[in-house]
XYZ file of C-alpha atoms in Angstrom:
440
model
C 10.229 -23.603 -104.827
C 7.818 -20.701 -104.369
C 6.984 -18.997 -107.689
C 7.661 -15.599 -106.145
C 11.377 -16.369 -106.195
C 11.323 -16.417 -109.991
C 9.949 -12.897 -110.317
C 12.210 -11.168 -107.826
C 14.689 -8.847 -109.500
C 18.371 -9.644 -109.486
C 19.204 -6.578 -107.427
C 16.733 -7.533 -104.739
C 18.132 -11.067 -104.723
C 21.644 -9.711 -104.154
C 20.361 -7.505 -101.318
C 18.629 -10.373 -99.568
C 21.610 -12.644 -100.012
C 23.845 -9.985 -98.473
C 21.491 -9.631 -95.497
C 21.447 -13.391 -94.999
C 25.231 -13.572 -95.148
C 25.581 -10.763 -92.639
C 23.205 -12.467 -90.230
C 24.984 -15.808 -90.510
C 28.375 -14.146 -90.049
C 27.223 -12.308 -86.920
C 25.738 -15.394 -85.285
C 28.717 -17.609 -86.139
C 30.580 -16.332 -83.063
C 28.153 -18.106 -80.716
C 29.817 -20.751 -78.615
C 27.526 -22.505 -76.126
C 28.692 -22.306 -72.538
C 29.485 -25.446 -70.501
C 26.196 -24.879 -68.644
C 24.378 -24.715 -71.962
C 25.975 -27.972 -73.129
C 24.904 -29.677 -69.908
C 21.404 -28.278 -70.338
C 21.259 -29.673 -73.874
C 22.322 -33.104 -72.659
C 19.722 -33.100 -69.902
C 17.031 -31.929 -72.298
C 17.920 -34.615 -74.832
C 17.253 -37.329 -72.285
C 13.925 -36.009 -70.980
C 11.860 -37.478 -73.850
C 8.459 -36.199 -72.661
C 7.267 -32.655 -72.082
C 3.847 -31.014 -71.796
C 2.944 -28.043 -73.997
C 0.327 -25.558 -72.724
C -1.444 -23.062 -74.975
C -3.338 -20.851 -72.559
C -4.446 -17.238 -72.760
C -7.521 -15.038 -73.042
C -8.361 -16.875 -76.266
C -9.378 -19.745 -74.002
C -12.385 -17.624 -72.992
C -13.703 -17.866 -76.540
C -13.090 -21.646 -76.557
C -12.194 -21.440 -80.251
C -8.446 -22.153 -80.126
C -5.527 -19.749 -80.002
C -5.923 -18.309 -83.536
C -9.483 -17.073 -82.926
C -8.556 -13.389 -83.339
C -6.912 -14.061 -86.682
C -9.352 -16.712 -87.870
C -12.355 -14.432 -87.476
C -10.414 -11.297 -88.504
C -11.648 -9.569 -85.360
C -10.926 -6.052 -84.227
C -8.057 -6.476 -81.726
C -9.586 -3.932 -79.347
C -12.901 -5.789 -79.237
C -11.096 -9.111 -78.846
C -9.034 -7.705 -75.972
C -12.187 -7.114 -73.923
C -12.070 -10.820 -73.051
C -9.316 -9.890 -70.595
C -11.861 -8.066 -68.436
C -13.653 -11.336 -67.746
C -10.673 -13.690 -67.630
C -10.752 -15.141 -64.121
C -9.381 -18.713 -64.023
C -10.446 -19.369 -60.445
C -9.712 -23.122 -60.706
C -6.096 -22.664 -61.756
C -3.702 -24.470 -59.429
C -0.119 -24.569 -60.675
C 0.926 -27.278 -58.228
C -1.996 -29.453 -59.299
C -1.079 -29.028 -62.946
C 2.606 -29.805 -62.434
C 1.747 -32.821 -60.286
C -0.477 -34.207 -63.066
C 2.295 -33.709 -65.632
C 4.910 -35.274 -63.389
C 2.690 -38.265 -62.619
C 2.237 -38.749 -66.383
C 6.001 -39.082 -66.749
C 6.744 -35.635 -68.188
C 10.109 -34.104 -67.332
C 9.406 -30.524 -68.453
C 6.575 -28.153 -69.311
C 6.431 -25.429 -71.967
C 3.789 -22.737 -71.461
C 2.776 -19.750 -73.573
C 4.132 -16.631 -71.888
C 2.886 -14.548 -74.827
C 1.119 -15.800 -77.938
C 0.413 -14.044 -81.251
C -2.531 -12.072 -79.824
C -0.006 -10.100 -77.766
C -1.492 -10.879 -74.358
C 1.133 -11.669 -71.717
C 0.473 -14.349 -69.097
C 2.890 -12.619 -66.720
C 3.119 -9.157 -65.191
C 5.078 -6.890 -67.493
C 6.140 -3.288 -67.169
C 6.360 -3.144 -70.957
C 2.604 -3.405 -71.526
C -0.491 -3.322 -69.319
C -2.006 -5.934 -71.625
C -1.138 -8.735 -69.223
C -2.860 -11.106 -66.840
C -2.059 -9.111 -63.696
C -2.956 -5.628 -64.903
C -5.710 -6.275 -67.470
C -7.788 -8.977 -65.766
C -9.693 -9.252 -62.486
C -7.566 -12.333 -61.718
C -4.508 -10.199 -60.834
C -2.242 -13.241 -60.490
C 0.973 -13.940 -62.373
C 0.516 -17.347 -64.011
C 4.131 -17.681 -65.127
C 5.357 -16.873 -61.620
C 3.081 -19.500 -60.087
C 4.101 -22.087 -62.676
C 7.772 -21.304 -62.063
C 7.390 -21.748 -58.309
C 5.420 -24.983 -58.713
C 8.000 -26.381 -61.130
C 10.843 -25.562 -58.754
C 9.007 -27.177 -55.835
C 8.355 -30.370 -57.782
C 11.577 -30.677 -59.744
C 10.021 -29.918 -63.128
C 11.891 -27.984 -65.787
C 10.069 -24.891 -67.129
C 10.258 -23.689 -70.737
C 8.566 -20.540 -72.021
C 6.883 -20.046 -75.397
C 7.290 -16.503 -76.709
C 5.798 -15.133 -79.924
C 7.973 -13.137 -82.298
C 4.937 -11.714 -84.065
C 2.111 -9.653 -82.605
C -1.370 -9.149 -84.054
C -2.199 -6.140 -81.869
C 0.820 -3.862 -81.367
C 1.128 -0.947 -83.768
C 4.929 -1.097 -83.794
C 5.013 -4.680 -85.083
C 5.646 -4.581 -88.867
C 2.705 -6.575 -90.287
C 3.671 -9.643 -92.265
C 1.621 -12.365 -93.956
C -1.028 -12.187 -91.214
C -1.381 -8.435 -91.578
C -3.715 -8.310 -94.561
C -6.396 -10.399 -92.925
C -6.220 -8.218 -89.830
C -6.390 -5.091 -92.011
C -3.057 -3.769 -90.820
C -1.927 -0.876 -92.998
C 0.973 0.748 -91.134
C 4.619 -0.182 -91.574
C 5.304 -0.515 -87.879
C 8.588 0.268 -86.160
C 10.682 -2.841 -85.689
C 13.327 -1.053 -83.630
C 10.615 -0.202 -81.112
C 9.088 -3.674 -81.246
C 12.474 -5.385 -80.938
C 13.266 -3.304 -77.837
C 9.889 -4.365 -76.405
C 10.651 -8.055 -76.974
C 14.122 -7.765 -75.447
C 12.668 -6.032 -72.394
C 9.982 -8.668 -71.923
C 12.494 -11.475 -72.311
C 14.669 -9.713 -69.736
C 11.724 -9.804 -67.339
C 11.116 -13.490 -67.983
C 14.776 -14.429 -67.591
C 15.515 -12.357 -64.489
C 12.345 -12.586 -62.396
C 11.153 -16.193 -62.749
C 14.057 -18.360 -61.700
C 15.870 -20.802 -63.999
C 14.230 -21.150 -67.413
C 15.139 -24.277 -69.346
C 14.366 -22.888 -72.804
C 12.805 -20.047 -74.737
C 10.509 -21.479 -77.427
C 10.176 -18.854 -80.180
C 7.461 -18.863 -82.829
C 6.262 -16.616 -85.645
C 9.307 -16.019 -87.839
C 7.300 -17.464 -90.741
C 5.095 -14.318 -90.687
C 7.783 -12.615 -92.799
C 8.855 -14.939 -95.587
C 11.999 -13.287 -96.983
C 14.020 -10.137 -96.721
C 13.045 -9.227 -93.169
C 15.829 -8.939 -90.606
C 14.469 -10.247 -87.299
C 17.898 -9.578 -85.714
C 17.786 -13.093 -84.332
C 21.514 -13.377 -83.502
C 21.153 -10.328 -81.283
C 18.024 -11.738 -79.671
C 19.662 -15.115 -79.103
C 22.746 -13.479 -77.616
C 20.528 -11.458 -75.291
C 18.826 -14.612 -74.013
C 22.113 -16.427 -73.489
C 23.659 -13.420 -71.725
C 20.869 -13.471 -69.140
C 20.804 -17.247 -68.607
C 23.635 -19.073 -70.423
C 22.078 -22.483 -69.681
C 18.740 -21.456 -71.217
C 18.243 -23.189 -74.563
C 16.961 -21.283 -77.586
C 14.645 -22.928 -80.099
C 12.775 -21.360 -82.991
C 9.725 -22.847 -84.714
C 10.688 -21.354 -88.074
C 10.267 -24.571 -90.116
C 13.695 -24.419 -91.735
C 17.227 -25.518 -90.906
C 18.679 -24.286 -87.632
C 20.953 -21.255 -87.578
C 23.868 -20.507 -85.223
C 22.684 -19.447 -81.792
C 19.927 -22.065 -81.577
C 20.360 -24.900 -79.089
C 17.684 -27.373 -80.147
C 15.614 -28.077 -83.232
C 11.857 -28.444 -83.194
C 9.412 -30.093 -85.581
C 5.751 -29.098 -85.562
C 3.324 -32.033 -85.786
C 5.995 -34.172 -87.427
C 8.698 -36.600 -86.472
C 12.163 -35.470 -87.579
C 12.663 -36.325 -91.230
C 8.949 -36.427 -91.996
C 6.762 -33.750 -93.527
C 3.271 -35.186 -93.207
C 1.931 -31.939 -91.742
C 3.603 -29.818 -94.410
C 5.587 -27.621 -92.019
C 9.050 -29.079 -92.566
C 9.738 -29.304 -96.300
C 13.313 -28.030 -96.011
C 14.227 -28.721 -92.395
C 17.504 -30.618 -92.459
C 17.917 -32.619 -89.258
C 20.704 -31.120 -87.170
C 22.933 -32.706 -84.554
C 21.297 -30.559 -81.878
C 18.757 -32.015 -79.429
C 15.445 -32.594 -81.214
C 11.835 -32.076 -80.218
C 8.542 -32.748 -81.970
C 5.380 -31.054 -80.737
C 1.943 -32.546 -81.249
C -1.566 -31.847 -79.996
C -3.419 -34.237 -77.731
C -6.590 -33.628 -79.757
C -6.607 -31.487 -82.930
C -6.196 -28.041 -81.356
C -3.439 -26.176 -79.553
C -5.676 -23.830 -77.556
C -8.877 -24.973 -75.855
C -11.643 -25.675 -78.381
C -15.015 -26.608 -76.955
C -16.020 -28.641 -80.029
C -12.784 -30.609 -80.317
C -13.214 -33.898 -78.477
C -11.105 -35.844 -80.957
C -8.452 -36.847 -78.429
C -5.761 -39.312 -79.366
C -5.975 -42.637 -77.586
C -3.399 -43.542 -74.955
C -2.005 -46.149 -77.354
C -1.538 -43.471 -80.019
C 0.246 -41.199 -77.547
C 2.557 -44.018 -76.453
C 3.332 -44.757 -80.092
C 4.149 -41.059 -80.630
C 6.459 -41.063 -77.623
C 8.277 -44.218 -78.720
C 8.504 -43.099 -82.349
C 9.907 -39.715 -81.319
C 12.508 -41.421 -79.131
C 13.398 -43.623 -82.094
C 14.197 -40.450 -84.025
C 16.250 -39.116 -81.124
C 13.584 -36.549 -80.243
C 11.479 -35.526 -77.281
C 7.690 -35.511 -77.545
C 6.147 -32.190 -76.482
C 2.500 -33.137 -75.972
C 0.064 -30.238 -76.038
C -2.959 -29.515 -73.844
C -5.249 -26.489 -74.138
C -6.419 -25.552 -70.608
C -9.932 -24.209 -70.133
C -10.649 -20.566 -69.333
C -11.557 -21.475 -65.738
C -8.052 -22.829 -65.141
C -8.888 -26.519 -65.295
C -7.307 -29.046 -67.601
C -9.932 -30.802 -69.770
C -11.110 -34.081 -68.271
C -10.231 -36.003 -71.421
C -6.691 -34.647 -71.228
C -6.378 -35.621 -67.565
C -7.654 -39.078 -68.380
C -4.907 -39.518 -70.999
C -2.273 -38.208 -68.611
C -3.263 -40.695 -65.916
C -3.155 -43.638 -68.316
C 0.122 -42.460 -69.805
C 1.558 -42.256 -66.294
C 0.732 -45.902 -65.657
C 2.772 -46.833 -68.726
C 5.753 -44.552 -68.009
C 6.013 -45.848 -64.429
C 6.620 -49.315 -65.851
C 8.474 -48.565 -69.082
C 10.011 -45.131 -68.490
C 13.472 -46.647 -68.092
C 13.278 -47.849 -71.709
C 12.632 -44.291 -72.938
C 14.336 -41.739 -70.662
C 17.996 -40.971 -71.369
C 18.069 -43.382 -74.304
C 19.505 -42.763 -77.740
C 18.513 -44.436 -80.999
C 20.653 -47.527 -81.519
C 23.275 -47.172 -84.223
C 21.162 -48.830 -86.912
C 18.437 -47.735 -89.284
C 15.263 -47.516 -87.213
C 12.736 -50.203 -88.206
C 9.229 -49.560 -89.514
C 7.708 -51.680 -86.760
C 8.831 -49.496 -83.868
C 12.047 -48.235 -82.325
C 15.403 -49.598 -81.191
C 16.778 -47.575 -78.279
C 19.982 -47.914 -76.296
C 20.827 -46.983 -72.738
C 24.173 -48.071 -71.324
C 24.427 -51.860 -71.754
C 20.789 -52.367 -72.724
C 19.073 -52.167 -76.095
C 15.294 -51.908 -75.970
C 13.222 -53.151 -78.894
C 9.874 -51.348 -78.870
C 7.478 -53.404 -80.992
C 4.483 -51.298 -82.066
C 3.214 -53.523 -84.866
C 1.188 -56.570 -83.809
C 1.803 -58.351 -87.113
C 5.548 -58.555 -86.567
C 6.815 -61.906 -85.309
C 10.209 -62.436 -86.931
C 12.879 -59.797 -86.330
C 16.165 -59.330 -88.085
C 18.495 -56.514 -87.033
C 22.092 -55.634 -87.991
C 23.137 -55.004 -84.383
C 26.747 -53.992 -83.824
C 26.835 -55.262 -80.244
C 27.090 -58.785 -78.938
C 23.839 -59.734 -77.214
C 24.277 -61.579 -73.912
C 20.621 -62.055 -72.996
C 17.155 -61.288 -74.401
C 13.952 -61.120 -72.393
C 10.591 -59.405 -72.264
C 11.219 -56.184 -70.362
C 10.427 -56.468 -66.673
C 10.712 -60.266 -66.597
C 13.564 -62.707 -66.214
C 12.144 -65.136 -68.774
C 14.693 -65.490 -71.589
C 13.748 -65.376 -75.279
C 15.626 -67.442 -77.814
C 17.645 -65.566 -80.431
C 20.453 -66.096 -82.899
C 23.333 -63.799 -83.699
C 26.126 -64.139 -86.228
C 28.254 -61.888 -88.376
C 26.553 -63.196 -91.490
C 22.873 -63.044 -90.535
C 23.006 -60.441 -87.786
C 20.556 -60.646 -84.888
C 17.363 -62.654 -85.429
C 14.520 -63.461 -83.087
C 11.006 -64.894 -83.209
C 8.722 -62.972 -80.870
C 6.595 -64.889 -78.373
C 2.870 -65.153 -79.062
C 1.739 -62.436 -76.691
C -0.216 -59.217 -77.354
C 1.866 -56.303 -78.577
C -0.607 -53.497 -77.815
C 0.283 -50.821 -77.059
C 3.981 -51.666 -77.025
C 5.920 -54.882 -76.522
C 9.375 -54.112 -75.136
C 12.212 -56.600 -75.539
C 15.253 -56.019 -73.339
C 18.594 -56.993 -74.870
C 21.503 -57.028 -72.484
C 24.623 -56.323 -74.513
C 28.373 -56.458 -74.075
C 29.601 -52.896 -74.092
C 32.346 -52.097 -76.540
């Protein structure tokens, strides 16, 4: 527990507790619509999405936190907009590359923490159409490309803002030398108006991906139930997720985990995040950075990405794999290379991932056990594993290497469960065993 909790006065504690209770009570009335439930179910089966962190920070090629990291003057930083001209951007080409890789949806930054909007907004001229010589609406073009190619579009939207004077500065404020108190009523109205634009002018939006609540640790009323209700009133099927790193609250439709599989806290972002029964998603970078970083060539191998995808599915989660596009509008070559190789794998093995659920057993350390209808797929990620023993609750009718008709010997009994000795073939990157089962 943070030491600051021990020095807070009792009266302040009571005040904060009252605020928290009021917020929970207000949001408890949320009942997802039938369209929202269907959207959740569809989302849960998609398994692979592409995350895009793209904005004027890409011009600096120093990732998306460059303004904060260097404690720059926001007005000087904003001058990058004058030269932002991504002439090589082609939304259809991007979406085609994602689709060929096996992705079922794409999440793109409509507005990140630097306050710059990648869509035309009447709420602020600090946007890609009005503030750059490019004069094209990236979100509009992505929306149209996604609709043409059958790709679901999600939009990232920042709750915090490093540049607007009406945003009440939080933990990031000191570094950026923010001294004013801001005006949250004004800022909240701005966010609602921008979200109205995004949800009324860009076709169906699969989800709004919120981020930045962590900028105010305690005692700050973000008015999230009201914001969530506003989103759902405009598009009831649109899912709401919030990257707040704690347990979900009423009004949220899916739970996200940053750089971690559900139940893990290796990255340190999810110390108290209880896994909910909502659809789950884990986001991870393809290299080490979210936004384009010229020096970051430490891309994960295709095998590592496949392992992430399988492991996420084993936890019942989607993998949202991030790419930081370049300032000229191109996707980095190393990222495209990974997408192409990933696509070769998903074309063969996608059936063993999409629309699956974790089998009703404790997931093994060597991989994942996934179920889809009358098939259980054993994804073997560990080359040292040869003898398997699983407490399966279904009667197995046939076992074979996925994609072949060659049977594999196995034993199954109430006493010893399901046991199998794997054939002596390479596991890398993933050996998939197909178990045909008798449905209950």
